[in-house]
Coordinates of C-alpha atoms in Angstrom, one line a residue:
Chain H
X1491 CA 99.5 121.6 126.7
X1492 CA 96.1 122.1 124.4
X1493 CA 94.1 119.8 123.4
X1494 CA 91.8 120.2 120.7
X1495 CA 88.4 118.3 119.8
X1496 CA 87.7 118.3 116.0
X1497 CA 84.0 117.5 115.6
X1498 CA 82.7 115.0 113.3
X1499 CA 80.2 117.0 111.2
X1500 CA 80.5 117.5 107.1
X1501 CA 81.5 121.3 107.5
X1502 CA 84.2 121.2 109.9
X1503 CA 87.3 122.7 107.8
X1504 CA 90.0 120.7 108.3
X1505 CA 92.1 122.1 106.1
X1506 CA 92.0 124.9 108.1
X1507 CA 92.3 123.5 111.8
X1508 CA 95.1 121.5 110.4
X1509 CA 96.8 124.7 109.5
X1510 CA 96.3 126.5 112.8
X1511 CA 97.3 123.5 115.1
X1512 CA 100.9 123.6 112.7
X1513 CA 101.0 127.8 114.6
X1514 CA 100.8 126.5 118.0
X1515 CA 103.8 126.9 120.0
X1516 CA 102.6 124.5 123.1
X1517 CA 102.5 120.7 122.7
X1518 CA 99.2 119.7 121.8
X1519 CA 96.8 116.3 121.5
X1520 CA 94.0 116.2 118.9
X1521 CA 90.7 114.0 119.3
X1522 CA 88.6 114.0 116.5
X1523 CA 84.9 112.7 115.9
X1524 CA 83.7 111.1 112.7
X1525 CA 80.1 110.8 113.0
X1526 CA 79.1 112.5 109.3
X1527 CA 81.4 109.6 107.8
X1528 CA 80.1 107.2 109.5
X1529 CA 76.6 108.1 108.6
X1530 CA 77.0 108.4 105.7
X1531 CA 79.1 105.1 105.7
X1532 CA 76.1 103.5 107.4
X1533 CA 73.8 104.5 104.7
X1534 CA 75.9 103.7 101.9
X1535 CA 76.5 100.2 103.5
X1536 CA 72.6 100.1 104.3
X1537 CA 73.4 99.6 107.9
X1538 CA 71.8 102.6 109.4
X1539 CA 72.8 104.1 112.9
X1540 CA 70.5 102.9 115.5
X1541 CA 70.4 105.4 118.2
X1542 CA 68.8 104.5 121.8
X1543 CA 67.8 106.8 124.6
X1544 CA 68.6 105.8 127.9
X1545 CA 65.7 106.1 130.3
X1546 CA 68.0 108.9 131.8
X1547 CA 67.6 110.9 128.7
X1548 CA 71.0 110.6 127.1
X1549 CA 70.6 109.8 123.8
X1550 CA 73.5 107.4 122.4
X1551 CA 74.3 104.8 119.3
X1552 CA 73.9 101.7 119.7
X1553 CA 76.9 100.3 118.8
X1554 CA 76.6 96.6 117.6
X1555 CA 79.9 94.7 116.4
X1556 CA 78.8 96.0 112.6
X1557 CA 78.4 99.4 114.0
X1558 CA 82.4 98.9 115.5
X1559 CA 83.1 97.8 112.4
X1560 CA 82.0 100.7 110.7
X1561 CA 83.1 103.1 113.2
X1562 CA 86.6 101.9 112.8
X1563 CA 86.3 102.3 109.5
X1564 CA 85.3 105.9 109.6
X1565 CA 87.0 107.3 112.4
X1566 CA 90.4 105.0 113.1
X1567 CA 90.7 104.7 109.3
X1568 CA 89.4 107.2 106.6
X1569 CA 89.0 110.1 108.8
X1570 CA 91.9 109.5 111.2
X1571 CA 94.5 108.8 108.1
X1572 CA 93.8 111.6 106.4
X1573 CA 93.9 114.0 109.3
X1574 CA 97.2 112.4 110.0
X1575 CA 98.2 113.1 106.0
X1576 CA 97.4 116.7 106.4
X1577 CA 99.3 117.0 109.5
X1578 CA 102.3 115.7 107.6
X1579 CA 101.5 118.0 105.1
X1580 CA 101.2 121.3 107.9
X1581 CA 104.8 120.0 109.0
X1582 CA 102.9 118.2 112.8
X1583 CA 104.3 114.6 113.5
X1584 CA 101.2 112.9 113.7
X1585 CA 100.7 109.7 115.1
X1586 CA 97.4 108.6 114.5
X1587 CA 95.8 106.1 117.7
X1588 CA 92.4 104.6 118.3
X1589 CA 91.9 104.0 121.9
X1590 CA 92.8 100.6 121.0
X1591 CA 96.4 101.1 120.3
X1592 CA 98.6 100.3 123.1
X1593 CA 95.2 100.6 125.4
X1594 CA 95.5 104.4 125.0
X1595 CA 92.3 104.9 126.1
X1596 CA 90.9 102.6 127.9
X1597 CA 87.2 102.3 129.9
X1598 CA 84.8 100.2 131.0
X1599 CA 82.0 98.5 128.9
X1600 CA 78.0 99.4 130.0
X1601 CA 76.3 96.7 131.8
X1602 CA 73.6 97.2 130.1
X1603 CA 71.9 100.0 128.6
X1604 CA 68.0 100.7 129.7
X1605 CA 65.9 102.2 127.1
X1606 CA 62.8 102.6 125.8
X1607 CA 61.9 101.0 122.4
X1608 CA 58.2 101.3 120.9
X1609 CA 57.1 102.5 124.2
X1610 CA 58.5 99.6 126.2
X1611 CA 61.5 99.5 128.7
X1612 CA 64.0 97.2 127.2
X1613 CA 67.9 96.0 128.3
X1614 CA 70.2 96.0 126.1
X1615 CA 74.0 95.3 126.1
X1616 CA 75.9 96.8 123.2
X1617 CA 79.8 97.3 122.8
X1618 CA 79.9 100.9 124.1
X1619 CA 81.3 102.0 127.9
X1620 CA 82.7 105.1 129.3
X1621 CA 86.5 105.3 129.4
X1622 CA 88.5 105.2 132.5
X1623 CA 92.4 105.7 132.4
X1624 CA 94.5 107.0 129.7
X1625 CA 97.9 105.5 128.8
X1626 CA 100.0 108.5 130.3
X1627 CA 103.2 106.0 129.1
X1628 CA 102.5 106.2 125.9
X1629 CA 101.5 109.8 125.1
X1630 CA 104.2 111.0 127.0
X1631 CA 106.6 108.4 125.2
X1632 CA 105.4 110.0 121.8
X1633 CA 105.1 114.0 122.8
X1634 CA 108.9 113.4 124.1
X1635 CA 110.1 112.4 121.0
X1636 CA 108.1 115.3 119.3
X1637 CA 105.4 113.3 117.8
X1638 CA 101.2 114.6 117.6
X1639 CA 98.8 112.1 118.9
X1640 CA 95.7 112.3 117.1
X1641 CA 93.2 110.1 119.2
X1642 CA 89.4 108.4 118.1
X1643 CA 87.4 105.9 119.4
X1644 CA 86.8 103.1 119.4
X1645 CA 88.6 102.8 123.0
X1646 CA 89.0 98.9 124.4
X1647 CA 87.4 97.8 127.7
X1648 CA 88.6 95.5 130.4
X1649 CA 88.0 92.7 128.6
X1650 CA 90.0 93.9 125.7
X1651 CA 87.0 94.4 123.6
X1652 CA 86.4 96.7 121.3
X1653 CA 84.0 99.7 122.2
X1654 CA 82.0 103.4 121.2
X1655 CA 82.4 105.9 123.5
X1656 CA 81.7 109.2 123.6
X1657 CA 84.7 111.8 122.2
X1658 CA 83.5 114.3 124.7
X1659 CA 84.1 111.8 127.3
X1660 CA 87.7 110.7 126.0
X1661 CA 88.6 114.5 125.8
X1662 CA 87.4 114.1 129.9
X1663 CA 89.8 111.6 130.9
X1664 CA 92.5 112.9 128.7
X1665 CA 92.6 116.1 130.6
X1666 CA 92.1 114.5 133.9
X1667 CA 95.5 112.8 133.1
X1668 CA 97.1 115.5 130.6
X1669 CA 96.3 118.5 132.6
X1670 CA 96.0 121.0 129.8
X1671 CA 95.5 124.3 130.3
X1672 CA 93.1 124.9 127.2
X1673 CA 90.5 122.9 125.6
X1674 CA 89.3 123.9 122.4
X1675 CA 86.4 122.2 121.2
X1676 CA 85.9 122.7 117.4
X1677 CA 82.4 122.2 116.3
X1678 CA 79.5 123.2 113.8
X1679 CA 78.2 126.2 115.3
X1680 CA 79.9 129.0 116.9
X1681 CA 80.1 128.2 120.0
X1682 CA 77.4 127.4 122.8
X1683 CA 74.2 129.0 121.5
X1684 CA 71.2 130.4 123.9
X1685 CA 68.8 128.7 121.0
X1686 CA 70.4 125.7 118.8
X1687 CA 68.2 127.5 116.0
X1688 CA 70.0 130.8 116.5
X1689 CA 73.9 131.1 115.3
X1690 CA 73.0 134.7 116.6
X1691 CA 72.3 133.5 120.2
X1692 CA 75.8 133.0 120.8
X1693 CA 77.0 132.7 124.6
X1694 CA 80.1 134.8 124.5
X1695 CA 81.5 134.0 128.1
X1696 CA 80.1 131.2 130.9
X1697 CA 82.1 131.3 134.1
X1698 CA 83.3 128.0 135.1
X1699 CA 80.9 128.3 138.2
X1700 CA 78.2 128.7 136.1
X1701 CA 78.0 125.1 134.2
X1702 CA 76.7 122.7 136.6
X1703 CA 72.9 125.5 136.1
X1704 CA 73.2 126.1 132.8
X1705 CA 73.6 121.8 132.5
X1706 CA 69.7 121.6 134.6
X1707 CA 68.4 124.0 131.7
X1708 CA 69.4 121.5 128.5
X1709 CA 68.1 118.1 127.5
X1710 CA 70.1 115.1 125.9
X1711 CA 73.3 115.8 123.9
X1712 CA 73.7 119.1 125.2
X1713 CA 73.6 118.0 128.5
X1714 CA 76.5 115.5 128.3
X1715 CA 78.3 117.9 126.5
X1716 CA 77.4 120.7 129.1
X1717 CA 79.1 118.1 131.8
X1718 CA 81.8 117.1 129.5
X1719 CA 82.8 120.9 130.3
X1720 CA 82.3 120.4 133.7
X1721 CA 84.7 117.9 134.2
X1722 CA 86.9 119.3 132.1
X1723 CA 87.6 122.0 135.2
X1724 CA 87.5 119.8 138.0
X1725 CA 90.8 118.3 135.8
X1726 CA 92.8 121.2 136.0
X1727 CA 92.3 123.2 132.4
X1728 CA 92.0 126.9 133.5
X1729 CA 90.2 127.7 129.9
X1730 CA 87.5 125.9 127.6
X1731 CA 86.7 127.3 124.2
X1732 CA 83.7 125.8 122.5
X1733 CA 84.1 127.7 118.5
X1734 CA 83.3 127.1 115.2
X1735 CA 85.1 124.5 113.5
X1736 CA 83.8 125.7 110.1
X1737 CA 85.8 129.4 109.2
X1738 CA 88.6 129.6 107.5
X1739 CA 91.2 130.1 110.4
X1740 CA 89.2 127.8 113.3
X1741 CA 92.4 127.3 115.8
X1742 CA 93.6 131.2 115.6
X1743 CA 89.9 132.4 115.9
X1744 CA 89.3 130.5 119.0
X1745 CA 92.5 131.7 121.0
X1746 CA 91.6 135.1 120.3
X1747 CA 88.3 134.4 121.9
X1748 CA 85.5 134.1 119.3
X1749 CA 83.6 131.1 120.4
X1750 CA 82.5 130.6 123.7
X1751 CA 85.5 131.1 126.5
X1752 CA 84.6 129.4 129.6
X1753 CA 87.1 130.0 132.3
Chain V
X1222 CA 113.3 90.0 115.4
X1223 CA 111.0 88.2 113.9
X1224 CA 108.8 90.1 110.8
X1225 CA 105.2 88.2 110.4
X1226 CA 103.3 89.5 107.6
X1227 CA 99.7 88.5 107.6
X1228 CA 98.1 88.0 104.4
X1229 CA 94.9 90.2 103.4
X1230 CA 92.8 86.9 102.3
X1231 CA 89.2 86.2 103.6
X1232 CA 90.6 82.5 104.9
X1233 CA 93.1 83.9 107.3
X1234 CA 92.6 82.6 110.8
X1235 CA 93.7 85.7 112.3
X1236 CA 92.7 84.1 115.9
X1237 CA 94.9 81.7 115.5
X1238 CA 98.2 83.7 114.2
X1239 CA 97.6 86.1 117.4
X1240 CA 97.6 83.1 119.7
X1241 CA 100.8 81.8 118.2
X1242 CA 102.2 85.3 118.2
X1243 CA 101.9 85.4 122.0
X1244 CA 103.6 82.4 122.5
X1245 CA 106.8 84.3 120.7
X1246 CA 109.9 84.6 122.5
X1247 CA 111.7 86.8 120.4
X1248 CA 110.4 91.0 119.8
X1249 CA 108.1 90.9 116.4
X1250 CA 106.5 93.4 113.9
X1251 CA 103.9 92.6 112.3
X1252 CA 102.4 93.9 108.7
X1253 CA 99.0 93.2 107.6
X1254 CA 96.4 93.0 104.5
X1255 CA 93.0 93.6 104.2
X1256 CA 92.4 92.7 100.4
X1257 CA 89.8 90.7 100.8
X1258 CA 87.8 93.1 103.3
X1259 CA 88.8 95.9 100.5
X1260 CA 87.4 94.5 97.7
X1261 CA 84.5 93.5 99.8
X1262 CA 84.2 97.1 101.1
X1263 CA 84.2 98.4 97.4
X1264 CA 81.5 96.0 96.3
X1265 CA 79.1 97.3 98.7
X1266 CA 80.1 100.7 98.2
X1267 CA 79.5 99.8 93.9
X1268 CA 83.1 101.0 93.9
X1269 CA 84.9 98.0 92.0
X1270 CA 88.8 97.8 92.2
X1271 CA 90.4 99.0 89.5
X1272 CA 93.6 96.6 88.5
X1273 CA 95.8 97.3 85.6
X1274 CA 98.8 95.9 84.6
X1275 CA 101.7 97.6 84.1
X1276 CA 103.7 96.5 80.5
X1277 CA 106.2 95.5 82.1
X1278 CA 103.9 92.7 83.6
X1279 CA 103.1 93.4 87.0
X1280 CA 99.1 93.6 88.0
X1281 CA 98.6 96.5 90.8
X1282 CA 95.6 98.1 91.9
X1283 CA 94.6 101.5 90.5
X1284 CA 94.6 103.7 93.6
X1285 CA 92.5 106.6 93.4
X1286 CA 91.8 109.0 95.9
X1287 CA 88.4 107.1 96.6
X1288 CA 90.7 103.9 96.0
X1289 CA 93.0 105.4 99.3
X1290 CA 89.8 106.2 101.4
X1291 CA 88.7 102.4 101.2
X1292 CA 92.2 100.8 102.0
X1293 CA 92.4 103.5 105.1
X1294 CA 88.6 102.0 106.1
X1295 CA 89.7 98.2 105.3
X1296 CA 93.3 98.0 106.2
X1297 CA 94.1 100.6 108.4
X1298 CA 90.5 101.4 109.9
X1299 CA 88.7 97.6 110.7
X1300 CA 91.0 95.3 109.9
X1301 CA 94.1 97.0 111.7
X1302 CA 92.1 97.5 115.0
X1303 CA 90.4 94.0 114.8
X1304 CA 93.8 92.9 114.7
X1305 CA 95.2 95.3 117.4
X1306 CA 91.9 94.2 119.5
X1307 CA 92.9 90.6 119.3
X1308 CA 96.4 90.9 120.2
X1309 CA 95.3 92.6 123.8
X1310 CA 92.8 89.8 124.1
X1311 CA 96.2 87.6 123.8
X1312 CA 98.6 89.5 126.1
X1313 CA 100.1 91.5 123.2
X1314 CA 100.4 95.2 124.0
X1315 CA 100.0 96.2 119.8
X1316 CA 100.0 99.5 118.4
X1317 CA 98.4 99.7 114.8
X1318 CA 100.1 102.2 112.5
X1319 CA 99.7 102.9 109.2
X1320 CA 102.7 104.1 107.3
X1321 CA 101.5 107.5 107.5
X1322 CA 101.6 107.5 111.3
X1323 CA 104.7 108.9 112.5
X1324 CA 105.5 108.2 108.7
X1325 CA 106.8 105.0 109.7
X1326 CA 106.7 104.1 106.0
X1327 CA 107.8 106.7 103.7
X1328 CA 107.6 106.3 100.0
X1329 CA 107.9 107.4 96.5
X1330 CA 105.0 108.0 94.6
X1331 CA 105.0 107.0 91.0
X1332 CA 105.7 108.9 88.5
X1333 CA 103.4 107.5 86.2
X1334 CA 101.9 104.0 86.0
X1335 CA 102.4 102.7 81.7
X1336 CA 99.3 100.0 81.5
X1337 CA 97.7 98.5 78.5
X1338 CA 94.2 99.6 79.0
X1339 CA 91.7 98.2 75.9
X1340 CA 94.7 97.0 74.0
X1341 CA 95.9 100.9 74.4
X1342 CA 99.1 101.9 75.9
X1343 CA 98.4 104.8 78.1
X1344 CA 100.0 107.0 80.7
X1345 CA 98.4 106.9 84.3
X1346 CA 99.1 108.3 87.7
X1347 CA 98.2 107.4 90.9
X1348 CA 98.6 107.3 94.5
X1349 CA 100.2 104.4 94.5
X1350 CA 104.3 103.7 95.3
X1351 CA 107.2 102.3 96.5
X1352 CA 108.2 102.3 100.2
X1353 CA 111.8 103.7 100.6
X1354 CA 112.3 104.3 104.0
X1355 CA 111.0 103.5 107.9
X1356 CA 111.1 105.8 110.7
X1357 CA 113.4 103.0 113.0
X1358 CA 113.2 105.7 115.9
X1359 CA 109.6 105.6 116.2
X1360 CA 109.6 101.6 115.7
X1361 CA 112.6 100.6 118.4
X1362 CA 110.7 103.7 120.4
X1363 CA 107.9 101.2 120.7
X1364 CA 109.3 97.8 120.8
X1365 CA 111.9 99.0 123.2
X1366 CA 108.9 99.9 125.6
X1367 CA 107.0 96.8 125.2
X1368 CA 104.8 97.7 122.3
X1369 CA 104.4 95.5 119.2
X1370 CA 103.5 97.3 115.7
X1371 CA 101.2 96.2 113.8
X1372 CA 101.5 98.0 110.2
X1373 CA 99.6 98.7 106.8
X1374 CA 99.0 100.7 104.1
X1375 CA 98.9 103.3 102.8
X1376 CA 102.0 104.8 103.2
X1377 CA 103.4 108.4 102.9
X1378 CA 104.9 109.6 99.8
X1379 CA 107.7 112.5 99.7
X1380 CA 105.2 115.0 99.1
X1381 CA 103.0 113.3 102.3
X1382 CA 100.3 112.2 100.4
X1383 CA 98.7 109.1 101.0
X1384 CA 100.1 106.2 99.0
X1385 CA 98.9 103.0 98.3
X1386 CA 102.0 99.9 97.8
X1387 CA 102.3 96.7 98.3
X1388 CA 102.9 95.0 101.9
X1389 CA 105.2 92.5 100.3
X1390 CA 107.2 96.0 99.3
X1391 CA 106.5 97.4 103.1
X1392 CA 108.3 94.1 104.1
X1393 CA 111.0 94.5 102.1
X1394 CA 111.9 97.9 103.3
X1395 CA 111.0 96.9 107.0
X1396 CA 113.6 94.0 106.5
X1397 CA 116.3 96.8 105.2
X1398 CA 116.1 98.9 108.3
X1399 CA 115.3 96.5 111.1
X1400 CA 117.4 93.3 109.8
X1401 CA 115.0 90.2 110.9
X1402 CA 116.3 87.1 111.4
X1403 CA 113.1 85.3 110.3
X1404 CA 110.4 86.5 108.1
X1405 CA 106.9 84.8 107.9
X1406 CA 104.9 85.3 105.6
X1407 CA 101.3 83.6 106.6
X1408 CA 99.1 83.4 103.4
X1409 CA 96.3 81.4 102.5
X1410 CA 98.2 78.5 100.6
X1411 CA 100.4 75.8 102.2
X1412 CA 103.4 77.8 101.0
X1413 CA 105.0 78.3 97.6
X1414 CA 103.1 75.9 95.1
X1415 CA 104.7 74.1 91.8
X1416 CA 101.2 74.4 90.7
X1417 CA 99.4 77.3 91.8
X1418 CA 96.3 74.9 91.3
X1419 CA 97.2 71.9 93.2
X1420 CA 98.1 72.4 97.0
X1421 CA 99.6 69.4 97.6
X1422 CA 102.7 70.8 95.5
X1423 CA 104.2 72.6 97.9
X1424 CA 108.0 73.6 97.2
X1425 CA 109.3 72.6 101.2
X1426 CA 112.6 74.2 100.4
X1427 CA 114.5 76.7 98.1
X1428 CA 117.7 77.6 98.9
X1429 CA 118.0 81.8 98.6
X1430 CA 120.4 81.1 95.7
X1431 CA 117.9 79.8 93.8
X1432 CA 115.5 82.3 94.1
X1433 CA 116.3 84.8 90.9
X1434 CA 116.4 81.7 88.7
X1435 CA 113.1 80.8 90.1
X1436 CA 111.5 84.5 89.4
X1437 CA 111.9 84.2 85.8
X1438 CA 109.9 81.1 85.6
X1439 CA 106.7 83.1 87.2
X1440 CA 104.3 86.0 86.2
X1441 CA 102.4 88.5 87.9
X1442 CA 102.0 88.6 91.1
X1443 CA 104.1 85.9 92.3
X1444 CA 106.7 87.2 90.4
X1445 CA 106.4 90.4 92.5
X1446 CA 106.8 88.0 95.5
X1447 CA 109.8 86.1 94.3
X1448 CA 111.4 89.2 94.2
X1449 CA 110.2 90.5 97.3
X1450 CA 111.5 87.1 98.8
X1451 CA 114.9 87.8 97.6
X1452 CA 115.5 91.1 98.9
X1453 CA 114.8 90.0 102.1
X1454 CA 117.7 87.6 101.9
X1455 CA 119.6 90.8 100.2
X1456 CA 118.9 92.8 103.7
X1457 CA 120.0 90.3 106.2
X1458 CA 117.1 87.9 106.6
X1459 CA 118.6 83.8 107.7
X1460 CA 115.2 82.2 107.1
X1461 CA 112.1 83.0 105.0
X1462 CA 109.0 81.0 105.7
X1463 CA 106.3 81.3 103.4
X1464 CA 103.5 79.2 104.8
X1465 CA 99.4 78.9 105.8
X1466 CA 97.5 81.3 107.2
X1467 CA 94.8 79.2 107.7
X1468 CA 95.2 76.2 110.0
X1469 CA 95.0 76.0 113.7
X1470 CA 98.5 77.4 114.9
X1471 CA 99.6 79.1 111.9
X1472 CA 103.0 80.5 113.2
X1473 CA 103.8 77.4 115.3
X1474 CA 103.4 75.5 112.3
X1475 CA 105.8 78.4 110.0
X1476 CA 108.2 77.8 112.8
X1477 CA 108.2 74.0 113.0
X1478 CA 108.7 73.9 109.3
X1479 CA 105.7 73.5 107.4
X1480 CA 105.6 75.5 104.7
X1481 CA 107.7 77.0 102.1
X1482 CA 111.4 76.8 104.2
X1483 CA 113.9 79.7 102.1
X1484 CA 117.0 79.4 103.7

């Protein structure tokens, strides 16, 4: 089992990706991220993203019921469809999903969120969480039958509301319940970079021992993702690749170890 | 069975047809529209809907590829997971699909599309079509494990691109392969009007014979749904119900007999 993260950014080549996953000879799960669409979704709307930074230093959207709205808009609709399209097209039985859909992903909304705005602590409560459990049932029910699933948020919570989460996060819990052996991770950059202003800086190789230091040396974004990784071992996968989601063959270039292999 | 389309229109009281889907006895499928969120959507996006009308008198929406990207944000993105969010919030276990997913509704695309377009005949194609076929596997795969579908457009064409066509059609085809007994229809009128103007002529019963006799008296539109009407009775259906959307128990009410009764 593989399961690949398609980032959300304007260059990814999906086109691509989409052709390499219709190579694999495993069974595999996609999640996929959305956030250039829903940008620029938000802007063409005029309903720009609001982003927050928790007094912890994550930085995070805040996700309002017009901000759900859009992101299922973006990500369970436009960019989820048309993944699933050129799937179909690549010869993959895709079944598109938002974590919505038969509770496939499912988590547990934030309290409330404690951040500062204009210099002041403030609490706020937004429709975002962290997810929890995965429905096994239902993945298993459609990889049986030979059928993809693609996954995005939103996820639902334990009320049954709608919520954002982080993909990094749903790519967590899904391998804590998948168990895949590899991770790819398909982003904007070529991997994990030494500077985030240097393509050049790329870290070729981080042993899996390595990640909880390397997480103490990075601030905000980074950081979550750094401990997304983490995770990701103490769940079983025995390889993580972080590559480029942006060459022409993004899939085939990562399992021959461009990117950054952390095992 | 029981198939309950949801109409697309802005007075839908979707809270209410969830609640009274709950309270079903019977296994149900349900297919959706968004058109009212659609044409919203391409108003604040300054993308107008384009409708022509074919010469041989039926109106359809000119579907783009820009045209495809807003139905997948309305229907299949927001208003599919809004829908999919409410039905947990009521005990229903719903998973939104669009026809692409799993290509649970496969189409044709059409050829070409003859409109009159400034009193000029001319030649158009788009991705627009006619649903032929549903993947029954991947539906009784779900219902037979406790999941409810809840479907829209677009579809998937032979070639699997994405397709826009009309949910009356998707119904139609749905009826074919999974042979309802009782088809709702929930839209935002008291049911089939004499006078499209005047509400309180509601047609309370037409036998199915009646029905081709009945199609050549309307245009448009509700000729389209005359017809769609009739080949429900053509694949099986016992009882139509065409009735409103908008009051307090909207399928309670279909089911009591309020409404347009086709029998």
């Amino acid at each position: 089992m593989i399961i690949v993260k398609i980032g959300g950014g304007e260059g990814i080549n999906l086109q691509g990706i989409v052709h390499g996953l219709a190579q694999l000879k495993e069974k595999f799960i996609v999640v996929h991220g959305a956030n250039a669409l829903r940008d620029k979704l938000a802007e063409d709307l005029k309903q720009p993203k609001k982003v927050v930074t928790s007094v912890s230093g994550y930085a995070s959207v805040y996700s309002d019921e017009t901000m759900i709205d859009l992101m299922m808009m973006a990500y369970a609709g436009a960019r989820n469809k048309r993944i699933v399209e050129l799937c179909h097209q690549h010869g993959i039985n895709a079944v598109g999903l938002s974590g919505l859909d038969g509770k496939v992903v499912q988590g547990v909304r934030n309290k409330a969120i404690r951040v500062y705005q204009d210099a002041k602590l403030k609490v706020l409560r937004d429709f975002s969480g962290k997810p929890e459990t995965i429905n096994k049932g239902l993945l298993d029910l459609l990889l049986d039958h030979g059928y993809v699933p693609v996954l995005t948020v939103p996820i639902i919570d334990e009320q049954n509301n709608a919520i954002n989460t982080e993909n990094d996060d749903v790519v967590s819990v899904l391998q804590k319940t998948m168990r895949a052996g590899t991770v790819i991770n398909l982003i904007e950059a070529p991997g994990f970079l030494e500077d985030k202003d240097d393509e050049a800086s790329l870290i070729k190789h981080i042993a899996a021992a390595e990640l909880e230091a390397r997480e103490q040396q990075v601030d905000g974004r980074m950081k979550r993702k750094m401990l997304a990784v983490r995770r990701l071992f103490e769940h079983g996968a025995s390889r993580v690749i972080i590559a480029d989601g942006r060459g022409e063959h993004p899939v085939a270039d990562a399992l021959s170890g461009k990117g950054t292999v952390i095992e």
